């Protein structure tokens, strides 16, 4: 167990953080049949495409400000009980709109859940607004404009998830420029389902300080050196990668090799119940499978806090907890 190690998470999609129990309760509330979505206590999917469909189906079960307050509150409280002191949640106004909720109400609900979890468990949180790659560059510009307008005080970053095998980051450069110019931190998914060329494409076109996953950079030693030299932080999600068969098991995961090569790596849960994981399990697996000592795990948390999209006073206060 690693409950005694303070943890920080930079990469968790909030709709993907709904437990099966909460999803079932929401389905009952709205009279939706989700027997095809949940089997026993697990979400049903069998590859990345069906995972994204299951994710969308789950997102559609959250329809009001209070639904989202409950979602962020319960998620943050659950990881606080595993030792988490900080979490950045990835949010998607496109998904909220799809469920009939305005982006403002969506963020207000999520912000209220963060406030409640801070009050009950002392965990700090921030919000990253993401666009969806498979919805294309124009829609991403709309999302970026919305994020750039500082729609909520806890919004501090902009990112992109979705189908990495579609398009190029060049299609999203305009969106990321809008977000960066507004002072938002920049992260994007790359090097998860596609190899090192996808990480290079992201670096070249959107200049992120952090990359979601990025782990397939390991296939290109020159790129690994570049990540280390430029201090680009990888939001690694080993449990997600193993679950989606990006790597066949934890022993084959390059987390340790990247760390040893000087790359700044962090531990994250991505979409925890979908991948039968939690932030606590990611830290525990890093200890048992990657041989991380308590000190190394604490350093991983420090790396995350140093890369967090948060004001300097809050960063200092969080680092002091280590
Ligand atoms: N959206 C939710 N989870 C994701 C993942 N692992 N990769 C890309 N987009 C996502
Ligand atoms: Zn992700």
mmCIF file of N, CA, C and O in Angstrom, residues 157-208:
data_model
loop_
_atom_site.group_PDB
_atom_site.id
_atom_site.type_symbol
_atom_site.label_atom_id
_atom_site.label_comp_id
_atom_site.label_asym_id
_atom_site.label_seq_id
_atom_site.Cartn_x
_atom_site.Cartn_y
_atom_site.Cartn_z
ATOM 1 N N UNK A 157 -5.984 25.132 -17.795
ATOM 2 C CA UNK A 157 -5.283 24.477 -18.895
ATOM 3 C C UNK A 157 -6.209 24.120 -20.039
ATOM 4 O O UNK A 157 -7.443 24.163 -19.917
ATOM 5 N N UNK A 158 -5.574 23.786 -21.170
ATOM 6 C CA UNK A 158 -6.298 23.383 -22.380
ATOM 7 C C UNK A 158 -5.601 22.153 -22.951
ATOM 8 O O UNK A 158 -4.367 22.079 -22.959
ATOM 9 N N UNK A 159 -6.388 21.201 -23.412
ATOM 10 C CA UNK A 159 -5.793 19.985 -23.965
ATOM 11 C C UNK A 159 -6.682 19.341 -25.013
ATOM 12 O O UNK A 159 -7.720 19.883 -25.394
ATOM 13 N N UNK A 160 -6.241 18.172 -25.477
ATOM 14 C CA UNK A 160 -7.025 17.450 -26.484
ATOM 15 C C UNK A 160 -6.939 15.953 -26.230
ATOM 16 O O UNK A 160 -5.855 15.412 -25.987
ATOM 17 N N UNK A 161 -8.104 15.289 -26.287
ATOM 18 C CA UNK A 161 -8.163 13.829 -26.238
ATOM 19 C C UNK A 161 -8.816 13.326 -27.506
ATOM 20 O O UNK A 161 -8.936 14.063 -28.484
ATOM 21 N N UNK A 162 -9.249 12.082 -27.475
ATOM 22 C CA UNK A 162 -9.954 11.535 -28.627
ATOM 23 C C UNK A 162 -9.073 10.645 -29.497
ATOM 24 O O UNK A 162 -8.031 10.166 -29.056
ATOM 25 N N UNK A 163 -9.529 10.474 -30.728
ATOM 26 C CA UNK A 163 -8.945 9.460 -31.629
ATOM 27 C C UNK A 163 -7.623 9.933 -32.234
ATOM 28 O O UNK A 163 -7.591 10.690 -33.209
ATOM 29 N N UNK A 164 -6.530 9.457 -31.648
ATOM 30 C CA UNK A 164 -5.190 9.900 -32.065
ATOM 31 C C UNK A 164 -4.859 9.471 -33.496
ATOM 32 O O UNK A 164 -4.006 10.080 -34.148
ATOM 33 N N UNK A 165 -5.542 8.413 -33.965
ATOM 34 C CA UNK A 165 -5.210 7.903 -35.300
ATOM 35 C C UNK A 165 -5.826 8.745 -36.413
ATOM 36 O O UNK A 165 -5.679 8.442 -37.592
ATOM 37 N N UNK A 166 -6.531 9.831 -36.029
ATOM 38 C CA UNK A 166 -7.153 10.723 -37.022
ATOM 39 C C UNK A 166 -6.439 12.056 -37.086
ATOM 40 O O UNK A 166 -6.185 12.673 -36.054
ATOM 41 N N UNK A 167 -6.120 12.529 -38.291
ATOM 42 C CA UNK A 167 -5.601 13.877 -38.495
ATOM 43 C C UNK A 167 -4.223 14.091 -37.899
ATOM 44 O O UNK A 167 -3.526 13.157 -37.511
ATOM 45 N N UNK A 168 -3.845 15.396 -37.864
ATOM 46 C CA UNK A 168 -2.535 15.803 -37.346
ATOM 47 C C UNK A 168 -2.763 16.946 -36.372
ATOM 48 O O UNK A 168 -3.776 17.652 -36.455
ATOM 49 N N UNK A 169 -1.774 17.160 -35.469
ATOM 50 C CA UNK A 169 -1.883 18.316 -34.591
ATOM 51 C C UNK A 169 -1.873 19.629 -35.386
ATOM 52 O O UNK A 169 -2.296 20.658 -34.869
ATOM 53 N N UNK A 170 -1.386 19.571 -36.632
ATOM 54 C CA UNK A 170 -1.415 20.786 -37.471
ATOM 55 C C UNK A 170 -2.857 21.294 -37.603
ATOM 56 O O UNK A 170 -3.096 22.503 -37.651
ATOM 57 N N UNK A 171 -3.808 20.365 -37.610
ATOM 58 C CA UNK A 171 -5.226 20.753 -37.746
ATOM 59 C C UNK A 171 -5.718 21.509 -36.515
ATOM 60 O O UNK A 171 -6.793 22.120 -36.550
ATOM 61 N N UNK A 172 -4.971 21.426 -35.424
ATOM 62 C CA UNK A 172 -5.428 22.009 -34.153
ATOM 63 C C UNK A 172 -4.530 23.146 -33.672
ATOM 64 O O UNK A 172 -4.721 23.662 -32.569
ATOM 65 N N UNK A 173 -3.558 23.520 -34.508
ATOM 66 C CA UNK A 173 -2.594 24.557 -34.094
ATOM 67 C C UNK A 173 -3.321 25.856 -33.735
ATOM 68 O O UNK A 173 -2.984 26.518 -32.740
ATOM 69 N N UNK A 174 -4.323 26.226 -34.523
ATOM 70 C CA UNK A 174 -5.048 27.485 -34.265
ATOM 71 C C UNK A 174 -5.724 27.440 -32.899
ATOM 72 O O UNK A 174 -5.671 28.411 -32.125
ATOM 73 N N UNK A 175 -6.338 26.321 -32.585
ATOM 74 C CA UNK A 175 -7.016 26.185 -31.284
ATOM 75 C C UNK A 175 -6.009 26.321 -30.139
ATOM 76 O O UNK A 175 -6.232 27.056 -29.172
ATOM 77 N N UNK A 176 -4.895 25.617 -30.261
ATOM 78 C CA UNK A 176 -3.893 25.661 -29.185
ATOM 79 C C UNK A 176 -3.268 27.051 -29.071
ATOM 80 O O UNK A 176 -2.942 27.501 -27.966
ATOM 81 N N UNK A 177 -3.118 27.762 -30.216
ATOM 82 C CA UNK A 177 -2.584 29.140 -30.157
ATOM 83 C C UNK A 177 -3.517 30.035 -29.337
ATOM 84 O O UNK A 177 -3.059 30.840 -28.522
ATOM 85 N N UNK A 178 -4.805 29.888 -29.556
ATOM 86 C CA UNK A 178 -5.793 30.706 -28.818
ATOM 87 C C UNK A 178 -5.666 30.440 -27.320
ATOM 88 O O UNK A 178 -5.629 31.351 -26.497
ATOM 89 N N UNK A 179 -5.569 29.170 -26.964
ATOM 90 C CA UNK A 179 -5.500 28.806 -25.537
ATOM 91 C C UNK A 179 -4.187 29.288 -24.920
ATOM 92 O O UNK A 179 -4.172 29.837 -23.813
ATOM 93 N N UNK A 180 -3.075 29.087 -25.638
ATOM 94 C CA UNK A 180 -1.767 29.499 -25.108
ATOM 95 C C UNK A 180 -1.717 31.007 -24.931
ATOM 96 O O UNK A 180 -1.255 31.528 -23.913
ATOM 97 N N UNK A 181 -2.220 31.743 -25.937
ATOM 98 C CA UNK A 181 -2.209 33.213 -25.856
ATOM 99 C C UNK A 181 -3.038 33.708 -24.671
ATOM 100 O O UNK A 181 -2.797 34.797 -24.154
ATOM 101 N N UNK A 182 -4.025 32.925 -24.262
ATOM 102 C CA UNK A 182 -4.864 33.321 -23.115
ATOM 103 C C UNK A 182 -4.200 32.956 -21.787
ATOM 104 O O UNK A 182 -4.769 33.193 -20.720
ATOM 105 N N UNK A 183 -3.010 32.351 -21.858
ATOM 106 C CA UNK A 183 -2.281 32.038 -20.619
ATOM 107 C C UNK A 183 -2.593 30.665 -20.046
ATOM 108 O O UNK A 183 -2.188 30.361 -18.921
ATOM 109 N N UNK A 184 -3.314 29.851 -20.808
ATOM 110 C CA UNK A 184 -3.632 28.508 -20.295
ATOM 111 C C UNK A 184 -2.446 27.560 -20.502
ATOM 112 O O UNK A 184 -1.707 27.675 -21.488
ATOM 113 N N UNK A 185 -2.263 26.630 -19.585
ATOM 114 C CA UNK A 185 -1.262 25.581 -19.752
ATOM 115 C C UNK A 185 -1.686 24.654 -20.883
ATOM 116 O O UNK A 185 -2.877 24.471 -21.124
ATOM 117 N N UNK A 186 -0.698 24.073 -21.559
ATOM 118 C CA UNK A 186 -0.999 23.262 -22.743
ATOM 119 C C UNK A 186 -0.525 21.822 -22.572
ATOM 120 O O UNK A 186 0.635 21.557 -22.268
ATOM 121 N N UNK A 187 -1.466 20.901 -22.801
ATOM 122 C CA UNK A 187 -1.149 19.466 -22.818
ATOM 123 C C UNK A 187 -1.958 18.833 -23.940
ATOM 124 O O UNK A 187 -3.001 19.363 -24.337
ATOM 125 N N UNK A 188 -1.478 17.710 -24.465
ATOM 126 C CA UNK A 188 -2.262 17.023 -25.489
ATOM 127 C C UNK A 188 -1.913 15.543 -25.517
ATOM 128 O O UNK A 188 -0.800 15.155 -25.165
ATOM 129 N N UNK A 189 -2.889 14.729 -25.911
ATOM 130 C CA UNK A 189 -2.651 13.281 -26.029
ATOM 131 C C UNK A 189 -1.800 12.990 -27.273
ATOM 132 O O UNK A 189 -2.145 13.435 -28.370
ATOM 133 N N UNK A 190 -0.749 12.230 -27.096
ATOM 134 C CA UNK A 190 0.067 11.775 -28.236
ATOM 135 C C UNK A 190 0.920 10.608 -27.765
ATOM 136 O O UNK A 190 1.234 10.498 -26.577
ATOM 137 N N UNK A 191 1.280 9.747 -28.697
ATOM 138 C CA UNK A 191 2.154 8.631 -28.338
ATOM 139 C C UNK A 191 1.486 7.621 -27.433
ATOM 140 O O UNK A 191 2.145 6.971 -26.618
ATOM 141 N N UNK A 192 0.162 7.475 -27.604
ATOM 142 C CA UNK A 192 -0.578 6.440 -26.879
ATOM 143 C C UNK A 192 -0.876 5.299 -27.848
ATOM 144 O O UNK A 192 -0.365 4.199 -27.696
ATOM 145 N N UNK A 193 -1.702 5.593 -28.871
ATOM 146 C CA UNK A 193 -2.056 4.569 -29.863
ATOM 147 C C UNK A 193 -1.159 4.636 -31.085
ATOM 148 O O UNK A 193 -1.104 3.706 -31.885
ATOM 149 N N UNK A 194 -0.493 5.794 -31.254
ATOM 150 C CA UNK A 194 0.377 6.013 -32.420
ATOM 151 C C UNK A 194 1.795 6.209 -31.885
ATOM 152 O O UNK A 194 1.984 6.642 -30.747
ATOM 153 N N UNK A 195 2.770 5.916 -32.735
ATOM 154 C CA UNK A 195 4.172 5.897 -32.304
ATOM 155 C C UNK A 195 4.795 7.275 -32.139
ATOM 156 O O UNK A 195 4.097 8.294 -32.072
ATOM 157 N N UNK A 196 6.137 7.318 -32.094
ATOM 158 C CA UNK A 196 6.864 8.553 -31.814
ATOM 159 C C UNK A 196 6.563 9.688 -32.781
ATOM 160 O O UNK A 196 6.645 10.870 -32.412
ATOM 161 N N UNK A 197 6.195 9.338 -34.033
ATOM 162 C CA UNK A 197 5.894 10.403 -35.008
ATOM 163 C C UNK A 197 4.733 11.275 -34.523
ATOM 164 O O UNK A 197 4.664 12.472 -34.817
ATOM 165 N N UNK A 198 3.831 10.672 -33.742
ATOM 166 C CA UNK A 198 2.682 11.425 -33.226
ATOM 167 C C UNK A 198 3.131 12.406 -32.130
ATOM 168 O O UNK A 198 2.600 13.518 -32.011
ATOM 169 N N UNK A 199 4.128 11.992 -31.330
ATOM 170 C CA UNK A 199 4.656 12.874 -30.280
ATOM 171 C C UNK A 199 5.373 14.050 -30.932
ATOM 172 O O UNK A 199 5.202 15.216 -30.531
ATOM 173 N N UNK A 200 6.162 13.767 -31.976
ATOM 174 C CA UNK A 200 6.870 14.837 -32.697
ATOM 175 C C UNK A 200 5.871 15.804 -33.325
ATOM 176 O O UNK A 200 6.054 17.027 -33.295
ATOM 177 N N UNK A 201 4.812 15.255 -33.901
ATOM 178 C CA UNK A 201 3.757 16.065 -34.528
ATOM 179 C C UNK A 201 3.151 17.022 -33.483
ATOM 180 O O UNK A 201 2.947 18.214 -33.752
ATOM 181 N N UNK A 202 2.918 16.506 -32.275
ATOM 182 C CA UNK A 202 2.350 17.345 -31.205
ATOM 183 C C UNK A 202 3.336 18.441 -30.804
ATOM 184 O O UNK A 202 2.970 19.620 -30.684
ATOM 185 N N UNK A 203 4.594 18.064 -30.606
ATOM 186 C CA UNK A 203 5.601 19.054 -30.170
ATOM 187 C C UNK A 203 5.751 20.143 -31.238
ATOM 188 O O UNK A 203 5.787 21.340 -30.927
ATOM 189 N N UNK A 204 5.818 19.724 -32.488
ATOM 190 C CA UNK A 204 6.046 20.688 -33.571
ATOM 191 C C UNK A 204 4.892 21.659 -33.739
ATOM 192 O O UNK A 204 5.100 22.838 -33.995
ATOM 193 N N UNK A 205 3.674 21.178 -33.596
ATOM 194 C CA UNK A 205 2.528 22.026 -33.945
ATOM 195 C C UNK A 205 1.867 22.727 -32.772
ATOM 196 O O UNK A 205 1.249 23.771 -32.948
ATOM 197 N N UNK A 206 1.946 22.155 -31.559
ATOM 198 C CA UNK A 206 1.206 22.822 -30.466
ATOM 199 C C UNK A 206 2.070 23.130 -29.235
ATOM 200 O O UNK A 206 1.570 23.655 -28.246
ATOM 201 N N UNK A 207 3.357 22.808 -29.296
ATOM 202 C CA UNK A 207 4.330 23.166 -28.244
ATOM 203 C C UNK A 207 3.812 22.926 -26.812
ATOM 204 O O UNK A 207 3.763 23.853 -26.000
ATOM 205 N N UNK A 208 3.432 21.714 -26.493
ATOM 206 C CA UNK A 208 2.916 21.433 -25.141
ATOM 207 C C UNK A 208 4.058 21.381 -24.113
ATOM 208 O O UNK A 208 5.174 20.982 -24.454
#
